[in-house]
Amino acid sequence: DAGITQSPRHKVTETGTPVTLRCHQTENHRYMYWYRQDPGHGLRLIHYSYGVKDTDKGEVSDGYSVSRSKTEDFLLTLESATSSQTSVYFCAISDDQGAQEGETQYFGPGTRLLVL
Amino acid sequence: GEDVEQSLFLSVREGDSSVINCTYTDSSSTYLYWYKQEPGAGLQLLTYIFSNMDMKQDQRLTVLLNKKDKHLSLRIADTQTGDSAIYFCADTGGGNKLTFGTGTQLKVEL
């Protein structure tokens, strides 16, 4: 596996509380992504980052914010968790590797979040 | 927006070939990918194909791309029980962003 870790791996929280998930990489890759995985939807992009302090919204960004103060860390915050945010969250990384590799993304192990 | 579709389930017998299909809508896709997800794990890159190729073979895996019909397939030869997983196709229609299909759950029966 590429050097990607996610913490925590499992979390149970209550509606209305803030939650922060962390993604850490040791590959020095430029791009980092947060996805959520839900049955029947595959993976959907929440936010992504193309460098330190450079982030942009994905397909399902409402209710989420991100921060990237260092190359190796990308934080996802649920500002006020709702039951609809119960999901499995994956972090991914990629780099500019040229024509042979494309924009291949490598994934972390995931965080299972349950919002009660 | 970009759409990537896959059938949800496929069941095969051990030793047979599996063919997982995917259709996509973005004709500007540069690369198309196949990822494998085992239970409780993240996504593992299986293979990818550049959009100017028709076929790519990698050991038991064969990827076919029909760009005219926007159809991608993954063939797994001599399917084993360890191949049981969810398989996702994805394309790079949005630059460094991937659009994923819903995933195909492959079940390999003895």
mmCIF file of C-alpha atoms in Angstrom:
data_model
loop_
_atom_site.group_PDB
_atom_site.id
_atom_site.type_symbol
_atom_site.label_atom_id
_atom_site.label_comp_id
_atom_site.label_asym_id
_atom_site.label_seq_id
_atom_site.Cartn_x
_atom_site.Cartn_y
_atom_site.Cartn_z
ATOM 1 C CA ASP A 1 0.000 0.000 0.000
ATOM 2 C CA ALA A 2 1.047 3.564 -0.609
ATOM 3 C CA GLY A 3 1.898 5.314 2.664
ATOM 4 C CA ILE A 4 -1.567 6.548 3.523
ATOM 5 C CA THR A 5 -3.144 6.300 6.952
ATOM 6 C CA GLN A 6 -6.499 7.471 8.169
ATOM 7 C CA SER A 7 -7.575 8.190 11.729
ATOM 8 C CA PRO A 8 -9.715 7.267 13.431
ATOM 9 C CA ARG A 9 -10.608 4.021 11.652
ATOM 10 C CA HIS A 10 -13.994 3.849 13.383
ATOM 11 C CA LYS A 11 -16.050 6.523 15.095
ATOM 12 C CA VAL A 12 -19.499 6.772 16.610
ATOM 13 C CA THR A 13 -20.803 10.247 17.300
ATOM 14 C CA GLU A 14 -24.049 12.049 17.981
ATOM 15 C CA THR A 15 -26.033 14.315 15.714
ATOM 16 C CA GLY A 16 -24.927 17.931 15.972
ATOM 17 C CA THR A 17 -21.372 17.292 17.128
ATOM 18 C CA PRO A 18 -18.339 18.302 15.058
ATOM 19 C CA VAL A 19 -16.124 15.513 13.782
ATOM 20 C CA THR A 20 -12.662 15.684 12.226
ATOM 21 C CA LEU A 21 -11.117 12.898 10.201
ATOM 22 C CA ARG A 22 -7.423 12.886 9.399
ATOM 23 C CA CYS A 23 -5.565 11.619 6.371
ATOM 24 C CA HIS A 24 -1.788 11.372 6.538
ATOM 25 C CA GLN A 25 0.561 10.487 3.659
ATOM 26 C CA THR A 26 4.273 9.808 3.522
ATOM 27 C CA GLU A 27 4.534 9.911 -0.297
ATOM 28 C CA ASN A 28 4.874 13.696 -0.699
ATOM 29 C CA HIS A 29 2.093 13.595 -3.319
ATOM 30 C CA ARG A 30 0.601 16.858 -4.414
ATOM 31 C CA TYR A 31 -3.080 15.908 -4.632
ATOM 32 C CA MET A 32 -5.267 14.617 -1.825
ATOM 33 C CA TYR A 33 -8.943 13.715 -1.903
ATOM 34 C CA TRP A 34 -11.793 12.840 0.421
ATOM 35 C CA TYR A 35 -14.536 10.513 -0.773
ATOM 36 C CA ARG A 36 -17.547 8.951 0.854
ATOM 37 C CA GLN A 37 -18.781 5.495 -0.048
ATOM 38 C CA ASP A 38 -22.451 4.602 0.234
ATOM 39 C CA PRO A 39 -24.382 1.599 -1.105
ATOM 40 C CA GLY A 40 -25.674 2.213 -4.608
ATOM 41 C CA HIS A 41 -23.547 5.333 -5.078
ATOM 42 C CA GLY A 42 -19.998 4.074 -5.439
ATOM 43 C CA LEU A 43 -17.490 6.683 -4.291
ATOM 44 C CA ARG A 44 -18.384 10.344 -4.408
ATOM 45 C CA LEU A 45 -15.868 13.146 -4.120
ATOM 46 C CA ILE A 46 -16.359 15.496 -1.153
ATOM 47 C CA HIS A 47 -13.352 17.835 -1.395
ATOM 48 C CA TYR A 48 -9.883 17.692 -2.830
ATOM 49 C CA SER A 49 -6.616 19.547 -2.491
ATOM 50 C CA TYR A 50 -4.023 20.388 -5.125
ATOM 51 C CA GLY A 51 -1.446 21.770 -2.719
ATOM 52 C CA VAL A 52 -0.936 23.259 0.716
ATOM 53 C CA LYS A 53 -3.813 25.611 1.464
ATOM 54 C CA ASP A 54 -5.308 24.930 -1.992
ATOM 55 C CA THR A 55 -8.609 23.093 -1.844
ATOM 56 C CA ASP A 56 -11.763 22.831 -3.894
ATOM 57 C CA LYS A 57 -15.232 21.362 -3.616
ATOM 58 C CA GLY A 58 -16.294 18.048 -5.031
ATOM 59 C CA GLU A 59 -19.659 16.584 -5.874
ATOM 60 C CA VAL A 60 -21.058 16.299 -2.313
ATOM 61 C CA SER A 61 -19.358 19.049 -0.303
ATOM 62 C CA ASP A 62 -22.338 20.441 1.671
ATOM 63 C CA GLY A 63 -21.832 20.025 5.414
ATOM 64 C CA TYR A 64 -18.094 19.343 5.064
ATOM 65 C CA SER A 65 -14.977 21.487 5.231
ATOM 66 C CA VAL A 66 -11.325 20.618 4.708
ATOM 67 C CA SER A 67 -7.926 21.998 5.548
ATOM 68 C CA ARG A 68 -4.423 21.284 4.341
ATOM 69 C CA SER A 69 -1.732 23.130 6.260
ATOM 70 C CA LYS A 70 1.012 20.615 5.450
ATOM 71 C CA THR A 71 1.682 18.480 2.385
ATOM 72 C CA GLU A 72 1.249 15.286 4.369
ATOM 73 C CA ASP A 73 -2.035 16.017 6.167
ATOM 74 C CA PHE A 74 -5.552 16.573 4.838
ATOM 75 C CA LEU A 75 -8.320 17.043 7.398
ATOM 76 C CA LEU A 76 -12.033 16.563 6.776
ATOM 77 C CA THR A 77 -14.426 18.231 9.234
ATOM 78 C CA LEU A 78 -18.122 17.567 9.593
ATOM 79 C CA GLU A 79 -19.177 20.853 11.083
ATOM 80 C CA SER A 80 -22.364 19.509 12.686
ATOM 81 C CA ALA A 81 -22.769 15.801 12.015
ATOM 82 C CA THR A 82 -26.088 14.483 10.709
ATOM 83 C CA SER A 83 -27.333 10.927 10.294
ATOM 84 C CA SER A 84 -27.062 11.322 6.510
ATOM 85 C CA GLN A 85 -23.304 11.609 6.966
ATOM 86 C CA THR A 86 -23.085 8.065 8.285
ATOM 87 C CA SER A 87 -20.772 6.524 5.727
ATOM 88 C CA VAL A 88 -17.342 5.118 5.024
ATOM 89 C CA TYR A 89 -14.851 7.873 4.254
ATOM 90 C CA PHE A 90 -11.798 7.286 2.088
ATOM 91 C CA CYS A 91 -8.800 9.453 1.552
ATOM 92 C CA ALA A 92 -6.788 9.182 -1.660
ATOM 93 C CA ILE A 93 -3.590 10.693 -3.013
ATOM 94 C CA SER A 94 -2.137 11.234 -6.468
ATOM 95 C CA ASP A 95 0.693 13.048 -8.134
ATOM 96 C CA ASP A 96 1.651 14.403 -11.520
ATOM 97 C CA GLN A 97 3.277 11.308 -12.930
ATOM 98 C CA GLY A 98 3.219 12.023 -16.601
ATOM 99 C CA ALA A 99 1.592 10.195 -19.461
ATOM 100 C CA GLN A 100 2.540 6.688 -18.399
ATOM 101 C CA GLU A 101 0.814 6.732 -15.035
ATOM 102 C CA GLY A 102 -1.906 9.257 -15.548
ATOM 103 C CA GLU A 103 -3.507 10.640 -12.467
ATOM 104 C CA THR A 104 -3.612 7.317 -10.627
ATOM 105 C CA GLN A 105 -5.117 7.636 -7.184
ATOM 106 C CA TYR A 106 -4.071 5.496 -4.218
ATOM 107 C CA PHE A 107 -6.475 4.962 -1.362
ATOM 108 C CA GLY A 108 -6.263 4.783 2.393
ATOM 109 C CA PRO A 109 -7.970 2.059 4.460
ATOM 110 C CA GLY A 110 -11.095 4.105 5.212
ATOM 111 C CA THR A 111 -12.899 5.467 8.276
ATOM 112 C CA ARG A 112 -16.301 4.093 9.268
ATOM 113 C CA LEU A 113 -18.419 6.868 10.765
ATOM 114 C CA LEU A 114 -21.758 6.291 12.464
ATOM 115 C CA VAL A 115 -23.829 9.333 13.399
ATOM 116 C CA LEU A 116 -26.588 8.519 15.879
ATOM 117 C CA GLY B 1 -22.474 15.706 -15.487
ATOM 118 C CA GLU B 2 -20.226 12.739 -16.003
ATOM 119 C CA ASP B 3 -21.848 9.365 -15.409
ATOM 120 C CA VAL B 4 -20.254 5.936 -15.039
ATOM 121 C CA GLU B 5 -22.487 2.869 -14.835
ATOM 122 C CA GLN B 6 -21.933 -0.734 -13.864
ATOM 123 C CA SER B 7 -24.138 -3.703 -13.144
ATOM 124 C CA LEU B 8 -24.377 -4.400 -9.416
ATOM 125 C CA PHE B 9 -23.748 -8.142 -9.205
ATOM 126 C CA LEU B 10 -21.961 -10.941 -11.021
ATOM 127 C CA SER B 11 -21.722 -14.564 -9.967
ATOM 128 C CA VAL B 12 -19.320 -17.053 -11.585
ATOM 129 C CA ARG B 13 -17.953 -20.494 -10.857
ATOM 130 C CA GLU B 14 -14.352 -20.938 -9.815
ATOM 131 C CA GLY B 15 -12.162 -21.499 -12.871
ATOM 132 C CA ASP B 16 -14.502 -19.701 -15.272
ATOM 133 C CA SER B 17 -13.830 -16.284 -16.762
ATOM 134 C CA SER B 18 -15.509 -13.204 -15.313
ATOM 135 C CA VAL B 19 -16.407 -10.187 -17.415
ATOM 136 C CA ILE B 20 -17.312 -6.967 -15.635
ATOM 137 C CA ASN B 21 -18.725 -4.191 -17.798
ATOM 138 C CA CYS B 22 -18.772 -0.429 -17.457
ATOM 139 C CA THR B 23 -20.167 2.418 -19.555
ATOM 140 C CA TYR B 24 -19.219 6.045 -19.277
ATOM 141 C CA THR B 25 -20.426 9.286 -20.811
ATOM 142 C CA ASP B 26 -17.406 11.607 -20.915
ATOM 143 C CA SER B 27 -15.697 11.282 -24.285
ATOM 144 C CA SER B 28 -12.731 13.372 -23.081
ATOM 145 C CA SER B 29 -11.613 10.727 -20.564
ATOM 146 C CA THR B 30 -7.868 10.274 -20.725
ATOM 147 C CA TYR B 31 -7.448 7.225 -18.518
ATOM 148 C CA LEU B 32 -9.902 4.608 -17.323
ATOM 149 C CA TYR B 33 -9.245 2.563 -14.230
ATOM 150 C CA TRP B 34 -10.291 -0.631 -12.528
ATOM 151 C CA TYR B 35 -10.108 -0.811 -8.746
ATOM 152 C CA LYS B 36 -10.787 -3.775 -6.461
ATOM 153 C CA GLN B 37 -12.239 -3.486 -2.970
ATOM 154 C CA GLU B 38 -12.136 -6.452 -0.602
ATOM 155 C CA PRO B 39 -14.462 -6.480 2.429
ATOM 156 C CA GLY B 40 -13.529 -3.872 5.025
ATOM 157 C CA ALA B 41 -10.636 -2.545 2.967
ATOM 158 C CA GLY B 42 -9.813 0.446 0.804
ATOM 159 C CA LEU B 43 -9.644 0.460 -2.971
ATOM 160 C CA GLN B 44 -6.700 -1.251 -4.606
ATOM 161 C CA LEU B 45 -5.667 -0.223 -8.113
ATOM 162 C CA LEU B 46 -5.888 -3.227 -10.430
ATOM 163 C CA THR B 47 -5.063 -1.752 -13.802
ATOM 164 C CA TYR B 48 -5.665 1.208 -16.049
ATOM 165 C CA ILE B 49 -5.868 1.866 -19.771
ATOM 166 C CA PHE B 50 -5.006 4.953 -21.733
ATOM 167 C CA SER B 51 -7.840 6.172 -23.938
ATOM 168 C CA ASN B 52 -5.929 5.641 -27.200
ATOM 169 C CA MET B 53 -5.608 1.901 -26.505
ATOM 170 C CA ASP B 54 -8.123 -0.812 -27.348
ATOM 171 C CA MET B 55 -6.806 -3.525 -25.094
ATOM 172 C CA LYS B 56 -4.418 -4.066 -22.237
ATOM 173 C CA GLN B 57 -3.435 -7.418 -20.765
ATOM 174 C CA ASP B 58 -1.850 -7.950 -17.377
ATOM 175 C CA GLN B 59 -1.521 -11.604 -16.317
ATOM 176 C CA ARG B 60 -5.091 -12.852 -15.727
ATOM 177 C CA LEU B 61 -6.616 -9.437 -16.385
ATOM 178 C CA THR B 62 -7.672 -8.160 -19.795
ATOM 179 C CA VAL B 63 -9.112 -4.687 -20.241
ATOM 180 C CA LEU B 64 -11.053 -3.881 -23.408
ATOM 181 C CA LEU B 65 -11.976 -0.338 -24.372
ATOM 182 C CA ASN B 66 -14.524 0.520 -27.036
ATOM 183 C CA LYS B 67 -14.201 4.262 -27.271
ATOM 184 C CA LYS B 68 -16.922 4.629 -29.890
ATOM 185 C CA ASP B 69 -19.506 2.995 -27.600
ATOM 186 C CA LYS B 70 -17.862 4.358 -24.394
ATOM 187 C CA HIS B 71 -17.707 0.836 -23.041
ATOM 188 C CA LEU B 72 -15.015 -0.608 -20.809
ATOM 189 C CA SER B 73 -14.730 -4.205 -19.664
ATOM 190 C CA LEU B 74 -12.528 -6.178 -17.298
ATOM 191 C CA ARG B 75 -12.036 -9.866 -17.954
ATOM 192 C CA ILE B 76 -10.582 -12.041 -15.218
ATOM 193 C CA ALA B 77 -9.379 -15.400 -16.509
ATOM 194 C CA ASP B 78 -9.500 -18.519 -14.318
ATOM 195 C CA THR B 79 -11.457 -16.722 -11.592
ATOM 196 C CA GLN B 80 -10.529 -17.765 -8.055
ATOM 197 C CA THR B 81 -12.324 -17.380 -4.727
ATOM 198 C CA GLY B 82 -9.776 -14.687 -3.832
ATOM 199 C CA ASP B 83 -11.166 -12.615 -6.682
ATOM 200 C CA SER B 84 -14.457 -12.185 -4.803
ATOM 201 C CA ALA B 85 -14.696 -8.438 -4.192
ATOM 202 C CA ILE B 86 -16.317 -5.267 -5.437
ATOM 203 C CA TYR B 87 -14.842 -3.929 -8.680
ATOM 204 C CA PHE B 88 -15.067 -0.253 -9.546
ATOM 205 C CA CYS B 89 -14.408 1.380 -12.867
ATOM 206 C CA ALA B 90 -13.462 5.049 -12.893
ATOM 207 C CA ASP B 91 -12.496 7.645 -15.435
ATOM 208 C CA THR B 92 -10.580 10.905 -15.394
ATOM 209 C CA GLY B 93 -13.155 13.029 -17.140
ATOM 210 C CA GLY B 94 -12.423 15.861 -14.710
ATOM 211 C CA GLY B 95 -8.629 16.166 -14.898
ATOM 212 C CA ASN B 96 -7.181 14.945 -11.603
ATOM 213 C CA LYS B 97 -10.638 14.030 -10.356
ATOM 214 C CA LEU B 98 -12.050 10.542 -10.820
ATOM 215 C CA THR B 99 -15.675 9.630 -11.408
ATOM 216 C CA PHE B 100 -16.498 6.166 -10.086
ATOM 217 C CA GLY B 101 -19.136 3.690 -11.080
ATOM 218 C CA THR B 102 -21.374 2.166 -8.423
ATOM 219 C CA GLY B 103 -19.253 -0.985 -8.264
ATOM 220 C CA THR B 104 -19.902 -4.600 -9.309
ATOM 221 C CA GLN B 105 -19.906 -7.222 -6.586
ATOM 222 C CA LEU B 106 -18.250 -10.367 -7.916
ATOM 223 C CA LYS B 107 -19.106 -13.606 -6.150
ATOM 224 C CA VAL B 108 -17.056 -16.677 -7.003
ATOM 225 C CA GLU B 109 -18.749 -19.985 -6.242
ATOM 226 C CA LEU B 110 -17.032 -23.330 -5.799
#
